[in-house]
Amino acid sequence: MEERELGWEDIISKDADEYEYALLPEGDYNFTVESFERGRHPGSEKLPACNKAILTLRIDAPEGTVKIPHNLFLHSKTEGMLSAFFSSIGQKKKGEPLKMNWGAVTGATGKAKVSIHHYKNKNGEDRQSNQIKKFHPKESGPAFKAGEF
């Protein structure tokens, strides 16, 4: 069946246990920024309240397509992480200042190190998901999948 948007009144029939979820092995992967929205971080022990960019990064791999949510916090404490992201999508050059161009983020491509995050769900069950560990500069050669040389 071809993928499509569902309407509010559509009938659904797939059971929850039919939901497919791919978990990528740790490694470096090309990504595409599928979506970006503006949000607000309410503040925490480590970081005061600030704006945040809520990204969805799509990775197409042999194991399947994985969408990884990733937050970028707009605070001076995390400026290096912002620089790494914008460098990865080719907007920022090393040693040069950059006015962040959020309008050009959706659809941009880059390369990132993906890791596996271990956690317990609300029922106390052990779970795993992928997360972005670090962004690689655009000029850092071709992407590769874990285990390929």
Short mmCIF file of N, CA and C in Angstrom, two decimals:
data_model
loop_
_atom_site.label_atom_id
_atom_site.label_comp_id
_atom_site.label_asym_id
_atom_site.label_seq_id
_atom_site.Cartn_x
_atom_site.Cartn_y
_atom_site.Cartn_z
N MET A 1 0.84 -1.17 0.00
CA MET A 1 0.00 0.00 0.00
C MET A 1 0.89 1.24 0.00
N GLU A 2 0.52 2.22 -0.80
CA GLU A 2 1.28 3.45 -0.92
C GLU A 2 1.04 4.33 0.30
N GLU A 3 2.09 5.00 0.78
CA GLU A 3 1.95 5.90 1.91
C GLU A 3 1.14 7.12 1.49
N ARG A 4 0.32 7.63 2.41
CA ARG A 4 -0.49 8.81 2.13
C ARG A 4 -0.90 9.48 3.43
N GLU A 5 -1.32 10.70 3.34
CA GLU A 5 -1.86 11.40 4.49
C GLU A 5 -3.23 10.84 4.82
N LEU A 6 -3.54 10.71 6.11
CA LEU A 6 -4.85 10.24 6.54
C LEU A 6 -5.74 11.44 6.84
N GLY A 7 -7.03 11.29 6.54
CA GLY A 7 -8.00 12.31 6.88
C GLY A 7 -8.54 12.07 8.28
N TRP A 8 -9.18 13.07 8.87
CA TRP A 8 -9.69 12.97 10.23
C TRP A 8 -10.74 11.88 10.36
N GLU A 9 -11.48 11.58 9.31
CA GLU A 9 -12.56 10.60 9.37
C GLU A 9 -12.18 9.26 8.73
N ASP A 10 -10.91 9.07 8.31
CA ASP A 10 -10.48 7.82 7.67
C ASP A 10 -10.58 6.64 8.62
N ILE A 11 -10.66 5.44 8.05
CA ILE A 11 -10.67 4.20 8.81
C ILE A 11 -9.26 3.66 8.84
N ILE A 12 -8.79 3.24 10.04
CA ILE A 12 -7.47 2.63 10.17
C ILE A 12 -7.64 1.18 10.57
N SER A 13 -6.73 0.31 10.10
CA SER A 13 -6.88 -1.11 10.40
C SER A 13 -5.59 -1.79 10.87
N LYS A 14 -4.45 -1.16 10.71
CA LYS A 14 -3.19 -1.75 11.12
C LYS A 14 -3.10 -1.79 12.63
N ASP A 15 -2.71 -2.94 13.20
CA ASP A 15 -2.57 -3.07 14.64
C ASP A 15 -1.26 -2.47 15.12
N ALA A 16 -1.21 -2.12 16.40
CA ALA A 16 -0.03 -1.48 16.99
C ALA A 16 1.21 -2.35 16.85
N ASP A 17 1.05 -3.69 16.93
CA ASP A 17 2.22 -4.57 16.84
C ASP A 17 2.75 -4.68 15.41
N GLU A 18 2.06 -4.05 14.45
CA GLU A 18 2.53 -4.04 13.07
C GLU A 18 3.39 -2.81 12.78
N TYR A 19 3.54 -1.96 13.78
CA TYR A 19 4.34 -0.75 13.61
C TYR A 19 5.80 -1.14 13.47
N GLU A 20 6.40 -0.75 12.37
CA GLU A 20 7.81 -1.08 12.12
C GLU A 20 8.69 0.06 12.58
N TYR A 21 9.73 -0.30 13.27
CA TYR A 21 10.67 0.69 13.77
C TYR A 21 12.08 0.19 13.52
N ALA A 22 12.84 0.96 12.78
CA ALA A 22 14.23 0.57 12.50
C ALA A 22 15.14 1.24 13.52
N LEU A 23 16.12 0.50 14.01
CA LEU A 23 17.14 1.02 14.89
C LEU A 23 18.47 0.88 14.15
N LEU A 24 19.09 2.00 13.87
CA LEU A 24 20.36 1.98 13.14
C LEU A 24 21.51 1.64 14.08
N PRO A 25 22.50 0.89 13.58
CA PRO A 25 23.72 0.69 14.37
C PRO A 25 24.45 2.03 14.52
N GLU A 26 25.22 2.16 15.59
CA GLU A 26 25.98 3.39 15.77
C GLU A 26 26.90 3.60 14.58
N GLY A 27 27.04 4.85 14.16
CA GLY A 27 27.91 5.16 13.04
C GLY A 27 27.59 6.52 12.46
N ASP A 28 28.23 6.83 11.35
CA ASP A 28 28.05 8.11 10.66
C ASP A 28 27.10 7.92 9.49
N TYR A 29 26.14 8.84 9.37
CA TYR A 29 25.11 8.73 8.34
C TYR A 29 24.81 10.10 7.74
N ASN A 30 24.44 10.10 6.47
CA ASN A 30 23.89 11.29 5.84
C ASN A 30 22.48 11.49 6.37
N PHE A 31 22.08 12.74 6.54
CA PHE A 31 20.71 13.03 6.96
C PHE A 31 20.13 14.15 6.12
N THR A 32 18.82 14.24 6.14
CA THR A 32 18.08 15.35 5.55
C THR A 32 17.20 15.94 6.65
N VAL A 33 17.19 17.26 6.76
CA VAL A 33 16.32 17.90 7.73
C VAL A 33 14.91 17.85 7.15
N GLU A 34 14.07 17.03 7.74
CA GLU A 34 12.71 16.86 7.23
C GLU A 34 11.79 17.98 7.71
N SER A 35 11.98 18.42 8.94
CA SER A 35 11.14 19.51 9.43
C SER A 35 11.86 20.30 10.51
N PHE A 36 11.37 21.51 10.71
CA PHE A 36 11.91 22.41 11.71
C PHE A 36 10.74 23.21 12.28
N GLU A 37 10.69 23.31 13.59
CA GLU A 37 9.70 24.20 14.19
C GLU A 37 10.35 24.94 15.36
N ARG A 38 9.80 26.08 15.66
CA ARG A 38 10.30 26.90 16.77
C ARG A 38 9.61 26.48 18.05
N GLY A 39 10.38 26.38 19.12
CA GLY A 39 9.82 26.01 20.41
C GLY A 39 10.50 26.78 21.52
N ARG A 40 10.15 26.42 22.72
CA ARG A 40 10.71 27.11 23.89
C ARG A 40 11.12 26.08 24.93
N HIS A 41 12.35 26.20 25.39
CA HIS A 41 12.85 25.37 26.49
C HIS A 41 12.47 26.08 27.79
N PRO A 42 11.76 25.39 28.70
CA PRO A 42 11.28 26.06 29.92
C PRO A 42 12.37 26.33 30.96
N GLY A 43 13.54 25.77 30.75
CA GLY A 43 14.62 25.92 31.72
C GLY A 43 14.81 24.63 32.49
N SER A 44 16.04 24.37 32.91
CA SER A 44 16.37 23.15 33.65
C SER A 44 17.57 23.45 34.54
N GLU A 45 18.05 22.42 35.24
CA GLU A 45 19.24 22.59 36.07
C GLU A 45 20.44 23.05 35.25
N LYS A 46 20.56 22.49 34.04
CA LYS A 46 21.75 22.74 33.23
C LYS A 46 21.63 23.96 32.33
N LEU A 47 20.38 24.33 31.95
CA LEU A 47 20.21 25.39 30.95
C LEU A 47 19.00 26.25 31.29
N PRO A 48 19.20 27.58 31.32
CA PRO A 48 18.04 28.45 31.60
C PRO A 48 17.04 28.43 30.45
N ALA A 49 15.88 29.02 30.68
CA ALA A 49 14.85 29.12 29.64
C ALA A 49 15.43 29.81 28.41
N CYS A 50 15.09 29.28 27.23
CA CYS A 50 15.58 29.86 25.98
C CYS A 50 14.76 29.30 24.81
N ASN A 51 14.93 29.91 23.66
CA ASN A 51 14.31 29.38 22.45
C ASN A 51 14.98 28.07 22.07
N LYS A 52 14.24 27.22 21.34
CA LYS A 52 14.86 26.00 20.83
C LYS A 52 14.29 25.69 19.46
N ALA A 53 15.15 25.09 18.64
CA ALA A 53 14.74 24.59 17.32
C ALA A 53 14.46 23.11 17.48
N ILE A 54 13.28 22.69 17.05
CA ILE A 54 12.90 21.28 17.12
C ILE A 54 13.02 20.72 15.71
N LEU A 55 14.03 19.89 15.50
CA LEU A 55 14.31 19.34 14.18
C LEU A 55 13.87 17.88 14.10
N THR A 56 13.47 17.46 12.92
CA THR A 56 13.30 16.05 12.62
C THR A 56 14.28 15.74 11.50
N LEU A 57 15.24 14.86 11.78
CA LEU A 57 16.27 14.47 10.81
C LEU A 57 15.92 13.10 10.27
N ARG A 58 15.89 12.98 8.94
CA ARG A 58 15.57 11.70 8.30
C ARG A 58 16.85 11.06 7.76
N ILE A 59 17.03 9.79 8.10
CA ILE A 59 18.17 9.02 7.60
C ILE A 59 17.60 7.83 6.83
N ASP A 60 17.98 7.73 5.56
CA ASP A 60 17.58 6.59 4.72
C ASP A 60 18.75 5.62 4.70
N ALA A 61 18.55 4.45 5.30
CA ALA A 61 19.62 3.45 5.42
C ALA A 61 19.06 2.10 4.99
N PRO A 62 19.94 1.13 4.71
CA PRO A 62 19.46 -0.21 4.34
C PRO A 62 18.53 -0.83 5.39
N GLU A 63 18.73 -0.47 6.66
CA GLU A 63 17.88 -1.00 7.73
C GLU A 63 16.47 -0.41 7.71
N GLY A 64 16.32 0.70 7.02
CA GLY A 64 15.05 1.39 6.92
C GLY A 64 15.23 2.89 7.05
N THR A 65 14.14 3.60 6.94
CA THR A 65 14.17 5.05 7.13
C THR A 65 13.92 5.34 8.59
N VAL A 66 14.79 6.14 9.18
CA VAL A 66 14.69 6.49 10.58
C VAL A 66 14.55 8.01 10.67
N LYS A 67 13.60 8.44 11.50
CA LYS A 67 13.43 9.86 11.77
C LYS A 67 13.85 10.10 13.21
N ILE A 68 14.83 10.98 13.37
CA ILE A 68 15.39 11.25 14.69
C ILE A 68 15.06 12.69 15.09
N PRO A 69 14.33 12.86 16.19
CA PRO A 69 14.09 14.22 16.67
C PRO A 69 15.36 14.76 17.32
N HIS A 70 15.60 16.05 17.14
CA HIS A 70 16.79 16.65 17.74
C HIS A 70 16.49 18.11 18.07
N ASN A 71 16.80 18.51 19.29
CA ASN A 71 16.61 19.90 19.71
C ASN A 71 17.92 20.65 19.69
N LEU A 72 17.86 21.87 19.19
CA LEU A 72 18.99 22.79 19.27
C LEU A 72 18.56 23.96 20.13
N PHE A 73 19.31 24.24 21.19
CA PHE A 73 18.94 25.29 22.13
C PHE A 73 19.67 26.57 21.76
N LEU A 74 18.92 27.66 21.67
CA LEU A 74 19.48 28.94 21.28
C LEU A 74 19.94 29.68 22.53
N HIS A 75 21.12 29.31 23.00
CA HIS A 75 21.71 29.89 24.20
C HIS A 75 23.22 29.93 24.02
N SER A 76 23.87 30.90 24.62
CA SER A 76 25.32 31.02 24.47
C SER A 76 26.06 29.78 24.99
N LYS A 77 25.47 29.06 25.98
CA LYS A 77 26.11 27.84 26.49
C LYS A 77 26.18 26.74 25.42
N THR A 78 25.28 26.78 24.45
CA THR A 78 25.21 25.73 23.43
C THR A 78 25.58 26.25 22.04
N GLU A 79 26.25 27.39 21.99
CA GLU A 79 26.61 27.99 20.70
C GLU A 79 27.48 27.06 19.85
N GLY A 80 28.35 26.29 20.48
CA GLY A 80 29.19 25.34 19.74
C GLY A 80 28.36 24.27 19.04
N MET A 81 27.29 23.81 19.69
CA MET A 81 26.41 22.82 19.07
C MET A 81 25.65 23.42 17.90
N LEU A 82 25.23 24.67 18.03
CA LEU A 82 24.58 25.36 16.91
C LEU A 82 25.55 25.48 15.73
N SER A 83 26.79 25.87 16.04
CA SER A 83 27.82 25.99 14.99
C SER A 83 28.06 24.66 14.30
N ALA A 84 28.11 23.57 15.08
CA ALA A 84 28.34 22.25 14.50
C ALA A 84 27.21 21.87 13.54
N PHE A 85 25.95 22.16 13.92
CA PHE A 85 24.82 21.86 13.05
C PHE A 85 24.91 22.67 11.76
N PHE A 86 25.08 23.98 11.89
CA PHE A 86 25.12 24.83 10.68
C PHE A 86 26.33 24.54 9.81
N SER A 87 27.42 24.10 10.41
CA SER A 87 28.59 23.67 9.64
C SER A 87 28.26 22.39 8.88
N SER A 88 27.53 21.49 9.52
CA SER A 88 27.17 20.21 8.90
C SER A 88 26.30 20.39 7.67
N ILE A 89 25.40 21.38 7.71
CA ILE A 89 24.52 21.59 6.54
C ILE A 89 25.12 22.59 5.55
N GLY A 90 26.37 23.00 5.80
CA GLY A 90 27.09 23.83 4.84
C GLY A 90 26.84 25.33 4.96
N GLN A 91 26.17 25.79 6.00
CA GLN A 91 25.92 27.23 6.14
C GLN A 91 27.07 27.95 6.82
N LYS A 92 27.75 27.29 7.76
CA LYS A 92 28.81 27.97 8.52
C LYS A 92 30.18 27.45 8.12
N LYS A 93 31.08 28.36 7.91
CA LYS A 93 32.47 28.02 7.62
C LYS A 93 33.29 28.23 8.89
N LYS A 94 34.27 27.36 9.11
CA LYS A 94 35.12 27.43 10.31
C LYS A 94 35.77 28.80 10.42
N GLY A 95 35.71 29.37 11.62
CA GLY A 95 36.35 30.65 11.90
C GLY A 95 35.57 31.87 11.44
N GLU A 96 34.41 31.67 10.81
CA GLU A 96 33.61 32.80 10.33
C GLU A 96 32.30 32.88 11.10
N PRO A 97 31.88 34.10 11.47
CA PRO A 97 30.59 34.24 12.14
C PRO A 97 29.45 33.94 11.16
N LEU A 98 28.29 33.59 11.69
CA LEU A 98 27.14 33.26 10.85
C LEU A 98 25.86 33.77 11.47
N LYS A 99 25.03 34.45 10.66
CA LYS A 99 23.67 34.75 11.08
C LYS A 99 22.86 33.52 10.70
N MET A 100 22.29 32.83 11.70
CA MET A 100 21.59 31.56 11.46
C MET A 100 20.42 31.79 10.51
N ASN A 101 20.37 31.01 9.43
CA ASN A 101 19.31 31.13 8.42
C ASN A 101 18.35 29.95 8.59
N TRP A 102 17.38 30.10 9.48
CA TRP A 102 16.44 29.01 9.77
C TRP A 102 15.54 28.71 8.58
N GLY A 103 15.33 29.67 7.72
CA GLY A 103 14.50 29.46 6.53
C GLY A 103 15.10 28.47 5.55
N ALA A 104 16.41 28.25 5.65
CA ALA A 104 17.08 27.33 4.73
C ALA A 104 17.39 25.98 5.38
N VAL A 105 16.85 25.73 6.57
CA VAL A 105 17.16 24.50 7.30
C VAL A 105 16.38 23.30 6.76
N THR A 106 15.06 23.45 6.56
CA THR A 106 14.25 22.33 6.07
C THR A 106 14.73 21.95 4.66
N GLY A 107 15.02 20.67 4.47
CA GLY A 107 15.52 20.17 3.19
C GLY A 107 17.04 20.13 3.11
N ALA A 108 17.72 20.78 4.05
CA ALA A 108 19.18 20.78 4.05
C ALA A 108 19.70 19.37 4.38
N THR A 109 20.90 19.09 3.90
CA THR A 109 21.50 17.78 4.14
C THR A 109 22.83 17.94 4.87
N GLY A 110 23.20 16.90 5.58
CA GLY A 110 24.46 16.92 6.31
C GLY A 110 24.85 15.52 6.71
N LYS A 111 25.80 15.44 7.62
CA LYS A 111 26.30 14.15 8.10
C LYS A 111 26.43 14.23 9.61
N ALA A 112 26.03 13.14 10.30
CA ALA A 112 26.08 13.14 11.76
C ALA A 112 26.46 11.76 12.28
N LYS A 113 27.00 11.75 13.48
CA LYS A 113 27.28 10.51 14.19
C LYS A 113 26.01 10.16 14.97
N VAL A 114 25.51 8.95 14.72
CA VAL A 114 24.31 8.47 15.38
C VAL A 114 24.71 7.46 16.45
N SER A 115 24.11 7.59 17.63
CA SER A 115 24.36 6.63 18.70
C SER A 115 23.03 5.99 19.11
N ILE A 116 23.12 5.01 20.00
CA ILE A 116 21.92 4.34 20.50
C ILE A 116 21.70 4.80 21.94
N HIS A 117 20.51 5.29 22.19
CA HIS A 117 20.11 5.78 23.51
C HIS A 117 19.30 4.68 24.19
N HIS A 118 19.73 4.29 25.39
CA HIS A 118 19.02 3.27 26.18
C HIS A 118 18.20 3.98 27.25
N TYR A 119 16.94 3.59 27.39
CA TYR A 119 16.08 4.21 28.39
C TYR A 119 14.97 3.24 28.82
N LYS A 120 14.24 3.61 29.83
CA LYS A 120 13.07 2.84 30.28
C LYS A 120 11.82 3.64 29.93
N ASN A 121 10.82 2.96 29.36
CA ASN A 121 9.58 3.65 29.04
C ASN A 121 8.73 3.82 30.29
N LYS A 122 7.55 4.39 30.14
CA LYS A 122 6.72 4.66 31.32
C LYS A 122 6.27 3.40 32.05
N ASN A 123 6.35 2.24 31.39
CA ASN A 123 6.02 0.96 32.02
C ASN A 123 7.25 0.28 32.63
N GLY A 124 8.40 0.95 32.59
CA GLY A 124 9.62 0.39 33.16
C GLY A 124 10.35 -0.58 32.25
N GLU A 125 9.91 -0.69 30.98
CA GLU A 125 10.54 -1.61 30.04
C GLU A 125 11.76 -0.96 29.41
N ASP A 126 12.83 -1.74 29.21
CA ASP A 126 14.03 -1.25 28.55
C ASP A 126 13.74 -1.01 27.08
N ARG A 127 14.14 0.14 26.58
CA ARG A 127 13.93 0.52 25.18
C ARG A 127 15.22 1.13 24.63
N GLN A 128 15.26 1.23 23.31
CA GLN A 128 16.39 1.87 22.63
C GLN A 128 15.85 2.76 21.52
N SER A 129 16.57 3.83 21.26
CA SER A 129 16.26 4.70 20.13
C SER A 129 17.57 5.31 19.64
N ASN A 130 17.53 5.83 18.44
CA ASN A 130 18.71 6.51 17.92
C ASN A 130 18.67 7.97 18.35
N GLN A 131 19.87 8.52 18.52
CA GLN A 131 20.00 9.94 18.80
C GLN A 131 21.24 10.48 18.10
N ILE A 132 21.25 11.77 17.88
CA ILE A 132 22.40 12.42 17.25
C ILE A 132 23.45 12.67 18.33
N LYS A 133 24.64 12.14 18.11
CA LYS A 133 25.75 12.32 19.06
C LYS A 133 26.55 13.57 18.70
N LYS A 134 26.78 13.76 17.39
CA LYS A 134 27.56 14.92 16.95
C LYS A 134 27.32 15.15 15.47
N PHE A 135 27.51 16.40 15.04
CA PHE A 135 27.39 16.76 13.63
C PHE A 135 28.79 16.89 13.04
N HIS A 136 28.96 16.43 11.80
CA HIS A 136 30.25 16.55 11.11
C HIS A 136 30.21 17.72 10.14
N PRO A 137 31.32 18.44 10.00
CA PRO A 137 31.36 19.55 9.03
C PRO A 137 31.09 19.05 7.62
N LYS A 138 30.46 19.89 6.81
CA LYS A 138 30.08 19.52 5.44
C LYS A 138 31.29 19.06 4.64
N GLU A 139 32.44 19.67 4.85
CA GLU A 139 33.62 19.35 4.05
C GLU A 139 34.37 18.10 4.51
N SER A 140 33.77 17.30 5.40
CA SER A 140 34.52 16.17 5.96
C SER A 140 34.30 14.86 5.20
N GLY A 141 34.35 14.87 3.90
CA GLY A 141 34.32 13.64 3.11
C GLY A 141 32.98 12.94 3.07
N PRO A 142 32.92 11.81 2.35
CA PRO A 142 31.65 11.10 2.17
C PRO A 142 31.22 10.39 3.45
N ALA A 143 29.91 10.24 3.58
CA ALA A 143 29.37 9.53 4.74
C ALA A 143 29.55 8.04 4.54
N PHE A 144 29.59 7.33 5.63
CA PHE A 144 29.68 5.88 5.58
C PHE A 144 28.77 5.31 6.65
N LYS A 145 28.43 4.06 6.50
CA LYS A 145 27.59 3.38 7.46
C LYS A 145 28.51 2.58 8.37
N ALA A 146 28.11 2.40 9.61
CA ALA A 146 28.91 1.64 10.56
C ALA A 146 29.29 0.28 9.95
N GLY A 147 30.53 -0.09 10.09
CA GLY A 147 31.00 -1.38 9.59
C GLY A 147 31.52 -1.35 8.16
N GLU A 148 31.31 -0.24 7.44
CA GLU A 148 31.81 -0.15 6.07
C GLU A 148 33.13 0.62 6.05
N PHE A 149 34.07 0.13 5.27
CA PHE A 149 35.35 0.82 5.17
C PHE A 149 35.78 0.93 3.73
#
